[in-house]
Amino acid sequence: MTAITTALVLVAAILHATWNALVKGAGDRTVMLALISLGHVVPGAILAAFVPLPSIESVPFIVASTVVHWGYYTFLNLAYRFGDLSFVYPIARGTAPVLIALGALVWADEQLPLLSWVAIGTVSCGILILAAVRHADPRALGAALLTSLIIAIYSVVDGMGIRLSGSPLGYVAWLFIAEIFVTLFIAITRWPRLRAANRQSLIIGLSGGALSGLAYAMVLYAKTLAPLGVVSAMRETSVIFAALFGILCFHERPIGRRLFAAGVVACGIILLTLS
């Protein structure tokens, strides 16, 4: 794996943690999420102009993923309302691959190697350490776990859809474009709050969406340059960056336990990906 590829993946991880930090720090997180969704639409439209259309068979998966993403934004909003960035992010990101692996075991009869079980145990230990943080709100834990479940669901939906699409980049482009419906739903139900957003919030929200889309594109490109497992594993360093942002930007405490727990979760995800 070259230095350029490594830099691409690490920057993507930082960007993903950054847009979550923007949501956490927003005065009105619902409005911020609407703007981030809108921020996906522009790069999606630009990409769609240069790549083939996805197949008609993949359209139901784009629709399903868009609906599931609405649930993702809803529970992510709740999680950050009740919990810290360094608490919510590692749980939400760390539990999802565990759920996918266990789901494959139950529903697809895939046998997990020993390293996978070690990885699942490692992630679980990290989450237990975080759950034991003093004054942690159980509502934040519940919302973060539900967020991880939704991440697992849309990961499976998109994995199936992109295989049927005949144009992976076209699928991604139209998936981003379809997020306009998330923005429209929030705009219709929360119009007074969206209208009251100041220029700074608009710029931050749209920038957050662009950063999120750019992070995804960078990871996709990196996967054309290096082994998929290595790229996916390194991508999960975002858990560490999110914990650092929470500690440095939001003064979340205790420092040692949060960093240690985030590190344990990241190691578990990396092991699971490589297994």
Tab-separated table of C-alpha atoms in Angstrom:
chain	number	residue	atom	x	y	z
A	1	MET	CA	0.000	0.000	0.000
A	2	THR	CA	1.635	3.233	-1.176
A	3	ALA	CA	1.992	6.423	0.832
A	4	ILE	CA	-0.534	8.167	-1.434
A	5	THR	CA	-3.148	5.462	-0.900
A	6	THR	CA	-2.549	5.498	2.839
A	7	ALA	CA	-2.942	9.286	2.883
A	8	LEU	CA	-6.192	9.046	0.882
A	9	VAL	CA	-7.757	6.612	3.340
A	10	LEU	CA	-6.607	8.494	6.436
A	11	VAL	CA	-7.922	11.801	5.070
A	12	ALA	CA	-11.231	10.081	4.273
A	13	ALA	CA	-11.401	8.805	7.862
A	14	ILE	CA	-10.739	12.304	9.194
A	15	LEU	CA	-13.410	13.793	6.907
A	16	HIS	CA	-16.014	11.265	8.089
A	17	ALA	CA	-15.244	12.019	11.729
A	18	THR	CA	-15.327	15.742	10.906
A	19	TRP	CA	-18.860	15.786	9.495
A	20	ASN	CA	-20.068	13.868	12.555
A	21	ALA	CA	-18.379	16.493	14.731
A	22	LEU	CA	-20.218	19.200	12.761
A	23	VAL	CA	-23.531	17.463	13.501
A	24	LYS	CA	-22.679	17.082	17.182
A	25	GLY	CA	-21.711	20.739	17.514
A	26	ALA	CA	-24.668	22.149	15.582
A	27	GLY	CA	-27.240	24.227	17.411
A	28	ASP	CA	-30.028	22.566	15.410
A	29	ARG	CA	-28.883	19.089	14.437
A	30	THR	CA	-32.027	18.336	12.408
A	31	VAL	CA	-31.381	21.322	10.153
A	32	MET	CA	-27.688	20.417	9.957
A	33	LEU	CA	-28.530	16.878	8.805
A	34	ALA	CA	-30.913	18.287	6.171
A	35	LEU	CA	-28.116	20.476	4.832
A	36	ILE	CA	-25.623	17.609	4.888
A	37	SER	CA	-28.078	15.500	2.873
A	38	LEU	CA	-28.410	18.387	0.406
A	39	GLY	CA	-24.625	18.616	0.300
A	40	HIS	CA	-24.542	15.057	-1.084
A	41	VAL	CA	-26.780	15.976	-4.002
A	42	VAL	CA	-24.373	18.350	-5.776
A	43	PRO	CA	-21.367	15.976	-6.010
A	44	GLY	CA	-23.814	13.185	-6.877
A	45	ALA	CA	-25.214	15.190	-9.788
A	46	ILE	CA	-21.718	16.057	-11.025
A	47	LEU	CA	-20.641	12.419	-10.869
A	48	ALA	CA	-23.846	11.254	-12.589
A	49	ALA	CA	-22.999	13.421	-15.594
A	50	PHE	CA	-19.824	11.432	-16.280
A	51	VAL	CA	-20.719	7.816	-15.470
A	52	PRO	CA	-23.227	5.312	-16.916
A	53	LEU	CA	-26.686	5.021	-15.392
A	54	PRO	CA	-27.219	2.144	-12.960
A	55	SER	CA	-29.420	-0.706	-14.180
A	56	ILE	CA	-33.174	-0.599	-13.587
A	57	GLU	CA	-32.800	-3.649	-11.322
A	58	SER	CA	-30.817	-1.572	-8.827
A	59	VAL	CA	-33.394	1.233	-8.559
A	60	PRO	CA	-35.446	-0.477	-5.777
A	61	PHE	CA	-32.253	-0.739	-3.752
A	62	ILE	CA	-31.555	2.986	-4.187
A	63	VAL	CA	-35.101	3.703	-2.987
A	64	ALA	CA	-34.761	1.318	-0.056
A	65	SER	CA	-31.375	2.737	0.920
A	66	THR	CA	-32.750	6.286	0.834
A	67	VAL	CA	-35.587	5.321	3.178
A	68	VAL	CA	-33.161	3.528	5.498
A	69	HIS	CA	-30.871	6.570	5.496
A	70	TRP	CA	-33.767	8.650	6.774
A	71	GLY	CA	-33.845	6.351	9.804
A	72	TYR	CA	-30.069	6.622	10.082
A	73	TYR	CA	-30.200	10.405	10.310
A	74	THR	CA	-33.086	10.230	12.791
A	75	PHE	CA	-31.312	7.966	15.267
A	76	LEU	CA	-27.932	9.633	14.763
A	77	ASN	CA	-29.634	12.905	15.713
A	78	LEU	CA	-31.075	11.300	18.850
A	79	ALA	CA	-27.762	9.708	19.771
A	80	TYR	CA	-25.918	13.032	19.602
A	81	ARG	CA	-28.709	14.756	21.522
A	82	PHE	CA	-28.127	12.500	24.519
A	83	GLY	CA	-24.495	11.425	24.151
A	84	ASP	CA	-20.982	12.657	23.450
A	85	LEU	CA	-19.221	12.310	20.101
A	86	SER	CA	-16.502	10.109	21.619
A	87	PHE	CA	-19.239	7.890	23.100
A	88	VAL	CA	-21.726	7.637	20.223
A	89	TYR	CA	-19.440	7.407	17.197
A	90	PRO	CA	-17.348	4.362	18.238
A	91	ILE	CA	-20.485	2.446	19.254
A	92	ALA	CA	-22.411	3.290	16.083
A	93	ARG	CA	-19.506	2.562	13.726
A	94	GLY	CA	-18.086	-0.366	15.688
A	95	THR	CA	-21.245	-2.392	16.207
A	96	ALA	CA	-22.376	-2.290	12.555
A	97	PRO	CA	-19.713	-4.647	11.106
A	98	VAL	CA	-20.276	-7.016	14.032
A	99	LEU	CA	-24.001	-7.121	13.230
A	100	ILE	CA	-23.257	-7.746	9.545
A	101	ALA	CA	-20.897	-10.610	10.404
A	102	LEU	CA	-23.382	-12.183	12.824
A	103	GLY	CA	-26.200	-11.668	10.324
A	104	ALA	CA	-24.173	-13.498	7.676
A	105	LEU	CA	-23.655	-16.323	10.160
A	106	VAL	CA	-27.379	-16.641	10.932
A	107	TRP	CA	-29.016	-15.852	7.587
A	108	ALA	CA	-26.384	-16.860	5.041
A	109	ASP	CA	-24.854	-19.739	7.005
A	110	GLU	CA	-21.384	-18.210	6.603
A	111	GLN	CA	-18.881	-19.751	9.005
A	112	LEU	CA	-16.775	-17.204	10.861
A	113	PRO	CA	-13.065	-17.917	11.370
A	114	LEU	CA	-11.489	-17.720	14.814
A	115	LEU	CA	-10.058	-14.256	14.097
A	116	SER	CA	-13.579	-12.959	13.430
A	117	TRP	CA	-14.751	-14.145	16.844
A	118	VAL	CA	-11.705	-12.528	18.462
A	119	ALA	CA	-12.570	-9.301	16.615
A	120	ILE	CA	-16.220	-9.448	17.712
A	121	GLY	CA	-15.124	-9.945	21.310
A	122	THR	CA	-12.701	-7.023	21.025
A	123	VAL	CA	-15.354	-4.651	19.689
A	124	SER	CA	-17.760	-5.800	22.405
A	125	CYS	CA	-15.167	-5.094	25.101
A	126	GLY	CA	-14.606	-1.600	23.747
A	127	ILE	CA	-18.337	-0.890	23.748
A	128	LEU	CA	-18.679	-2.213	27.308
A	129	ILE	CA	-15.860	0.103	28.413
A	130	LEU	CA	-17.664	3.044	26.836
A	131	ALA	CA	-21.015	2.002	28.290
A	132	ALA	CA	-19.431	2.070	31.744
A	133	VAL	CA	-18.392	5.728	31.385
A	134	ARG	CA	-19.734	7.657	34.354
A	135	HIS	CA	-22.930	9.624	33.677
A	136	ALA	CA	-23.376	8.039	30.236
A	137	ASP	CA	-27.014	8.422	29.219
A	138	PRO	CA	-28.626	5.033	28.431
A	139	ARG	CA	-30.718	6.798	25.775
A	140	ALA	CA	-27.484	7.663	23.936
A	141	LEU	CA	-26.378	4.031	24.112
A	142	GLY	CA	-29.737	2.810	22.782
A	143	ALA	CA	-29.820	5.354	19.947
A	144	ALA	CA	-26.198	4.587	18.999
A	145	LEU	CA	-26.952	0.852	18.861
A	146	LEU	CA	-30.027	1.490	16.706
A	147	THR	CA	-27.884	3.688	14.453
A	148	SER	CA	-25.412	0.831	14.075
A	149	LEU	CA	-28.258	-1.535	13.173
A	150	ILE	CA	-29.399	0.854	10.453
A	151	ILE	CA	-25.810	1.201	9.174
A	152	ALA	CA	-25.691	-2.593	8.902
A	153	ILE	CA	-29.011	-2.630	7.015
A	154	TYR	CA	-28.095	-0.001	4.447
A	155	SER	CA	-24.652	-1.582	4.020
A	156	VAL	CA	-26.324	-4.846	3.003
A	157	VAL	CA	-28.901	-3.063	0.807
A	158	ASP	CA	-26.213	-1.042	-0.984
A	159	GLY	CA	-23.961	-4.080	-1.283
A	160	MET	CA	-26.731	-5.940	-3.106
A	161	GLY	CA	-27.777	-2.918	-5.169
A	162	ILE	CA	-24.306	-1.997	-6.352
A	163	ARG	CA	-23.723	-5.570	-7.557
A	164	LEU	CA	-26.859	-5.395	-9.696
A	165	SER	CA	-26.211	-1.869	-10.937
A	166	GLY	CA	-23.744	-2.619	-13.738
A	167	SER	CA	-22.266	0.807	-12.877
A	168	PRO	CA	-20.973	1.095	-9.303
A	169	LEU	CA	-20.170	4.801	-9.655
A	170	GLY	CA	-23.555	5.404	-11.263
A	171	TYR	CA	-25.214	3.695	-8.298
A	172	VAL	CA	-23.297	5.890	-5.843
A	173	ALA	CA	-24.118	9.032	-7.827
A	174	TRP	CA	-27.870	8.385	-7.867
A	175	LEU	CA	-27.801	7.279	-4.241
A	176	PHE	CA	-26.407	10.711	-3.394
A	177	ILE	CA	-28.929	12.458	-5.647
A	178	ALA	CA	-31.795	10.573	-3.973
A	179	GLU	CA	-30.866	12.178	-0.665
A	180	ILE	CA	-32.711	15.259	-1.875
A	181	PHE	CA	-35.836	13.494	-0.604
A	182	VAL	CA	-34.381	13.388	2.923
A	183	THR	CA	-33.770	17.128	2.701
A	184	LEU	CA	-37.269	17.749	1.324
A	185	PHE	CA	-38.876	15.717	4.110
A	186	ILE	CA	-37.041	17.707	6.781
A	187	ALA	CA	-37.772	20.952	4.927
A	188	ILE	CA	-41.511	20.191	4.840
A	189	THR	CA	-41.747	19.108	8.477
A	190	ARG	CA	-39.244	21.609	9.912
A	191	TRP	CA	-39.520	24.537	7.493
A	192	PRO	CA	-39.555	27.359	10.105
A	193	ARG	CA	-36.348	26.017	11.652
A	194	LEU	CA	-34.677	25.524	8.269
A	195	ARG	CA	-35.695	29.006	7.150
A	196	ALA	CA	-34.280	30.482	10.359
A	197	ALA	CA	-30.834	28.961	9.733
A	198	ASN	CA	-28.183	31.629	9.319
A	199	ARG	CA	-25.630	31.803	6.518
A	200	GLN	CA	-22.896	30.245	8.629
A	201	SER	CA	-25.056	27.192	9.385
A	202	LEU	CA	-25.930	26.846	5.700
A	203	ILE	CA	-22.277	26.930	4.675
A	204	ILE	CA	-21.218	24.494	7.412
A	205	GLY	CA	-24.039	22.062	6.629
A	206	LEU	CA	-23.490	22.027	2.867
A	207	SER	CA	-19.730	21.745	3.416
A	208	GLY	CA	-20.323	18.819	5.767
A	209	GLY	CA	-22.304	17.035	3.060
A	210	ALA	CA	-19.576	17.693	0.511
A	211	LEU	CA	-16.953	16.375	2.949
A	212	SER	CA	-19.012	13.244	3.545
A	213	GLY	CA	-19.379	12.601	-0.193
A	214	LEU	CA	-15.689	13.314	-0.790
A	215	ALA	CA	-14.699	10.877	1.962
A	216	TYR	CA	-16.769	8.122	0.356
A	217	ALA	CA	-15.303	8.857	-3.085
A	218	MET	CA	-11.755	8.783	-1.720
A	219	VAL	CA	-12.297	5.387	-0.119
A	220	LEU	CA	-13.775	4.030	-3.369
A	221	TYR	CA	-10.775	5.299	-5.317
A	222	ALA	CA	-8.341	3.888	-2.755
A	223	LYS	CA	-9.967	0.474	-3.204
A	224	THR	CA	-8.850	0.541	-6.833
A	225	LEU	CA	-5.238	1.020	-5.709
A	226	ALA	CA	-4.919	-1.359	-2.759
A	227	PRO	CA	-6.498	-4.535	-1.333
A	228	LEU	CA	-10.119	-3.978	-0.256
A	229	GLY	CA	-9.635	-5.424	3.221
A	230	VAL	CA	-6.640	-3.225	3.994
A	231	VAL	CA	-8.422	-0.070	2.819
A	232	SER	CA	-11.601	-0.910	4.751
A	233	ALA	CA	-9.607	-1.654	7.889
A	234	MET	CA	-7.617	1.566	7.758
A	235	ARG	CA	-10.827	3.513	7.083
A	236	GLU	CA	-12.035	2.565	10.567
A	237	THR	CA	-9.359	4.748	12.156
A	238	SER	CA	-12.144	7.344	11.956
A	239	VAL	CA	-13.231	5.956	15.344
A	240	ILE	CA	-9.980	7.252	16.860
A	241	PHE	CA	-10.273	10.629	15.113
A	242	ALA	CA	-13.862	11.059	16.332
A	243	ALA	CA	-12.773	10.325	19.904
A	244	LEU	CA	-9.998	12.904	19.580
A	245	PHE	CA	-12.414	15.506	18.192
A	246	GLY	CA	-14.785	14.854	21.088
A	247	ILE	CA	-12.034	15.288	23.645
A	248	LEU	CA	-10.309	18.294	22.048
A	249	CYS	CA	-13.284	20.190	20.583
A	250	PHE	CA	-16.078	19.351	23.042
A	251	HIS	CA	-13.953	18.710	26.165
A	252	GLU	CA	-15.511	15.291	26.728
A	253	ARG	CA	-14.235	13.408	29.742
A	254	PRO	CA	-12.729	11.145	31.051
A	255	ILE	CA	-9.983	11.318	28.424
A	256	GLY	CA	-8.106	8.085	29.116
A	257	ARG	CA	-11.083	5.732	29.154
A	258	ARG	CA	-12.661	7.222	26.036
A	259	LEU	CA	-9.444	7.050	24.004
A	260	PHE	CA	-8.683	3.541	25.223
A	261	ALA	CA	-12.206	2.308	24.453
A	262	ALA	CA	-12.158	3.914	20.993
A	263	GLY	CA	-8.804	2.275	20.329
A	264	VAL	CA	-10.152	-1.132	21.386
A	265	VAL	CA	-13.187	-0.724	19.108
A	266	ALA	CA	-10.969	0.362	16.182
A	267	CYS	CA	-8.672	-2.640	16.682
A	268	GLY	CA	-11.681	-4.951	16.740
A	269	ILE	CA	-13.105	-3.518	13.515
A	270	ILE	CA	-9.713	-3.796	11.799
A	271	LEU	CA	-9.361	-7.428	12.891
A	272	LEU	CA	-12.886	-8.193	11.691
A	273	THR	CA	-12.241	-6.577	8.322
A	274	LEU	CA	-8.941	-8.415	7.811
A	275	SER	CA	-10.446	-11.742	8.883
